[in-house]
Short mmCIF file of C-alpha atoms in Angstrom, two decimals:
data_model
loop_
_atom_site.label_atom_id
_atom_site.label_comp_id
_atom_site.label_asym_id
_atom_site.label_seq_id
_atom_site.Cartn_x
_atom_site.Cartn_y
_atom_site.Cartn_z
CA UNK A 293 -8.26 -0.73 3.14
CA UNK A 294 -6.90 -0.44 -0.52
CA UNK A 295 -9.71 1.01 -1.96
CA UNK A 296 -9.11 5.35 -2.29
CA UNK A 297 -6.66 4.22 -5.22
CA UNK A 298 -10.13 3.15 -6.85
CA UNK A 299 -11.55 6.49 -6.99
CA UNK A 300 -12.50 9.22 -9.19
CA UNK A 301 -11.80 12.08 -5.82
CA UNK A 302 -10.07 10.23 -2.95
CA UNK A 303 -9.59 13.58 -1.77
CA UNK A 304 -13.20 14.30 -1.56
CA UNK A 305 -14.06 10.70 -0.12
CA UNK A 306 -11.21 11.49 2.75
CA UNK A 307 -12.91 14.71 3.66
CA UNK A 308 -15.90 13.44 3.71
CA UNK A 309 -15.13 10.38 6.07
CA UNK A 310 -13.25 12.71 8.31
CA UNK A 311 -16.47 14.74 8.61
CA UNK A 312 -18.39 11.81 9.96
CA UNK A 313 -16.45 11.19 12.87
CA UNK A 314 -17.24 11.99 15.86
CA UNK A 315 -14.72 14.11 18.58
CA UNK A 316 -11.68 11.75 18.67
CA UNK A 317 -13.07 9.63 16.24
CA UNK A 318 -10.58 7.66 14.20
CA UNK A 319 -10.47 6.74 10.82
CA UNK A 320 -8.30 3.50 9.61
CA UNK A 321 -7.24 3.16 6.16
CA UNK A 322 -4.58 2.03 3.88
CA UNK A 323 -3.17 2.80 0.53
CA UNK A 324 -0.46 1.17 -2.12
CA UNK A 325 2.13 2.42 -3.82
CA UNK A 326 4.53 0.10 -5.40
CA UNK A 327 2.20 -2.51 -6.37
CA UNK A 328 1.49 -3.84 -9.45
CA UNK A 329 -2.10 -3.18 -11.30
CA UNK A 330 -3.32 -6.12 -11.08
CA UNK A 331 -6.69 -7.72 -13.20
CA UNK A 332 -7.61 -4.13 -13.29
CA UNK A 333 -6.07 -1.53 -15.33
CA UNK A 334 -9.14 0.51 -15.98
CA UNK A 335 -10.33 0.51 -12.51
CA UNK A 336 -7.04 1.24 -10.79
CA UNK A 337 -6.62 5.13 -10.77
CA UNK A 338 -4.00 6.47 -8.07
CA UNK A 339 -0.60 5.92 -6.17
CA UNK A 340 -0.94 8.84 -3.48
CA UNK A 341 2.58 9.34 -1.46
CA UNK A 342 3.47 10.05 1.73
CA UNK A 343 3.55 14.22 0.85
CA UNK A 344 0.42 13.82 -1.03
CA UNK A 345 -1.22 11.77 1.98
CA UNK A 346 0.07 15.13 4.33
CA UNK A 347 -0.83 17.65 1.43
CA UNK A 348 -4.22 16.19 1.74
CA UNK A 349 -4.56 16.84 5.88
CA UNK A 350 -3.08 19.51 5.71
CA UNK A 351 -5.16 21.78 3.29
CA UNK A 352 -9.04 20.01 5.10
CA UNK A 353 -7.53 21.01 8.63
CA UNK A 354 -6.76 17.49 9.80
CA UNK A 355 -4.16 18.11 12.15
CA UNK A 356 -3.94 14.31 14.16
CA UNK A 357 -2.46 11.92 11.92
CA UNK A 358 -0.33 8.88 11.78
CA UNK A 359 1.08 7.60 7.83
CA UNK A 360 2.75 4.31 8.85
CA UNK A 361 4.65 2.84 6.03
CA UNK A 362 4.19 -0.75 4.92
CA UNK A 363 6.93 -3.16 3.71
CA UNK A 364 10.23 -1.83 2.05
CA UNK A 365 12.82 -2.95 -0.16
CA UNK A 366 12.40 -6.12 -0.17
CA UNK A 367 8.75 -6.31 -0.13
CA UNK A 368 8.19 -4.06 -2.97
CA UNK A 369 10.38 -6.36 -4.99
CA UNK A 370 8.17 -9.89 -3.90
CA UNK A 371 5.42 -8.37 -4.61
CA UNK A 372 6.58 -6.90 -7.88
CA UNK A 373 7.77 -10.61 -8.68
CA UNK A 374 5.04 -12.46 -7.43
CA UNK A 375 2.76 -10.11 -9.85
CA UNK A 376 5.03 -10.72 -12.47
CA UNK A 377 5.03 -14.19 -12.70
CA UNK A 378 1.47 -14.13 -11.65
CA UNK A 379 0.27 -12.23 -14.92
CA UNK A 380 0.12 -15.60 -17.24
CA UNK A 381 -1.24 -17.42 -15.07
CA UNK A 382 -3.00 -19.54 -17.22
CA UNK A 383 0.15 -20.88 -19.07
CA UNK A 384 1.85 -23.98 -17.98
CA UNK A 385 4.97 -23.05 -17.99
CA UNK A 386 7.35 -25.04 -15.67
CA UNK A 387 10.00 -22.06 -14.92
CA UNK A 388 7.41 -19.57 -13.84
CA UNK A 389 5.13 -22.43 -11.61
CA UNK A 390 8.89 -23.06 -9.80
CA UNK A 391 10.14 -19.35 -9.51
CA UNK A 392 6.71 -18.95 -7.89
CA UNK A 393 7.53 -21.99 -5.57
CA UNK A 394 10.93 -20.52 -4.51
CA UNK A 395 9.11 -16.86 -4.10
CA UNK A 396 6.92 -18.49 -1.53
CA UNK A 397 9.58 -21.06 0.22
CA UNK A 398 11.94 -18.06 0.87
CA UNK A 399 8.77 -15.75 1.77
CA UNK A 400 9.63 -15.52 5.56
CA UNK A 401 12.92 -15.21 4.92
CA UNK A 402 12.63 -12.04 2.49
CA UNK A 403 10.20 -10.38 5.26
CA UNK A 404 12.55 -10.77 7.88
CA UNK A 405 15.38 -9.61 6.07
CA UNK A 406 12.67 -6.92 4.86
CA UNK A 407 11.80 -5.83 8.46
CA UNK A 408 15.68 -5.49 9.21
CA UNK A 409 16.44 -3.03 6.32
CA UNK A 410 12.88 -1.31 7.04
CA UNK A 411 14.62 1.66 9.26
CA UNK A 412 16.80 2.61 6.57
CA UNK A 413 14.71 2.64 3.37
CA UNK A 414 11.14 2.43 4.75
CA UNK A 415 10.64 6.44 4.29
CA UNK A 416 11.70 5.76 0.39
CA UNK A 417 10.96 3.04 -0.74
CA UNK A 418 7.68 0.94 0.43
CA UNK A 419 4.67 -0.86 -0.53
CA UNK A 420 2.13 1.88 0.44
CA UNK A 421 1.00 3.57 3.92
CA UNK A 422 -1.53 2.67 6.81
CA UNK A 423 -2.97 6.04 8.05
CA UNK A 424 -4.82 6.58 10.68
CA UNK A 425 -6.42 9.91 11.29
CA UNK A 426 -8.20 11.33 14.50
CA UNK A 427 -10.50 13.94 14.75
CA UNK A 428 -10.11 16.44 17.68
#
């Protein structure tokens, strides 16, 4: 899970993991795409989207496939926060510690409200995809 982004040929590593399985085998595996790089930047290679997750099936004959998107709106923003106020961590300073207090006391409330409004902008807007992929 959240690793193909990681990768100098996801597309080859997919392939190859597919070819492994056995008859209706599955394979399990997740990928961001509005997340922040976090810690590290020269490490951290690819966003892959929904069309490039189907491009990717598509042209290696993979014909069973489920792309579940994960988190929406809402989500994208915490985490976008969270990272953001995250990246000095080191520093003392009192507004970020309590913005990152409030971020976490209103947590369940922004995922609820995020699973709500997940019908209407989960296909646009998300944190990344869970895939799973069967082999027939």
């Amino acid at each position: 899970l959240e690793v193909l982004e990681y990768l100098d040929n996801p597309t080859h590593t997919i392939k190859q993991l597919y070819e492994t399985l056995s008859p209706n085998g599955n394979l399990f595996f997740s990928v961001p795409l509005h997340h922040s790089i976090h810690g590290d930047a020269n490490l951290d290679k690819w966003r892959i989207t929904r069309s490039g997750l189907e491009s990717i099936f598509q042209s290696n004959n993979m014909r069973s496939y489920t792309i579940i998107p994960m988190g929406c709106f809402l989500s994208v923003i915490f985490d976008l926060t969270f990272a953001y106020l995250n990246m000095d961590s080191k520093s003392s300073n009192i507004v970020r510690k309590l913005l990152l207090r409030l971020l976490f006391f209103f947590q369940k409330i922004i995922l609820k409200i995020d699973e709500s409004l997940s019908k209407k902008s989960r296909g646009h807007i998300t944190t990344g995809y869970f895939v799973r992929i069967q082999k027939l």
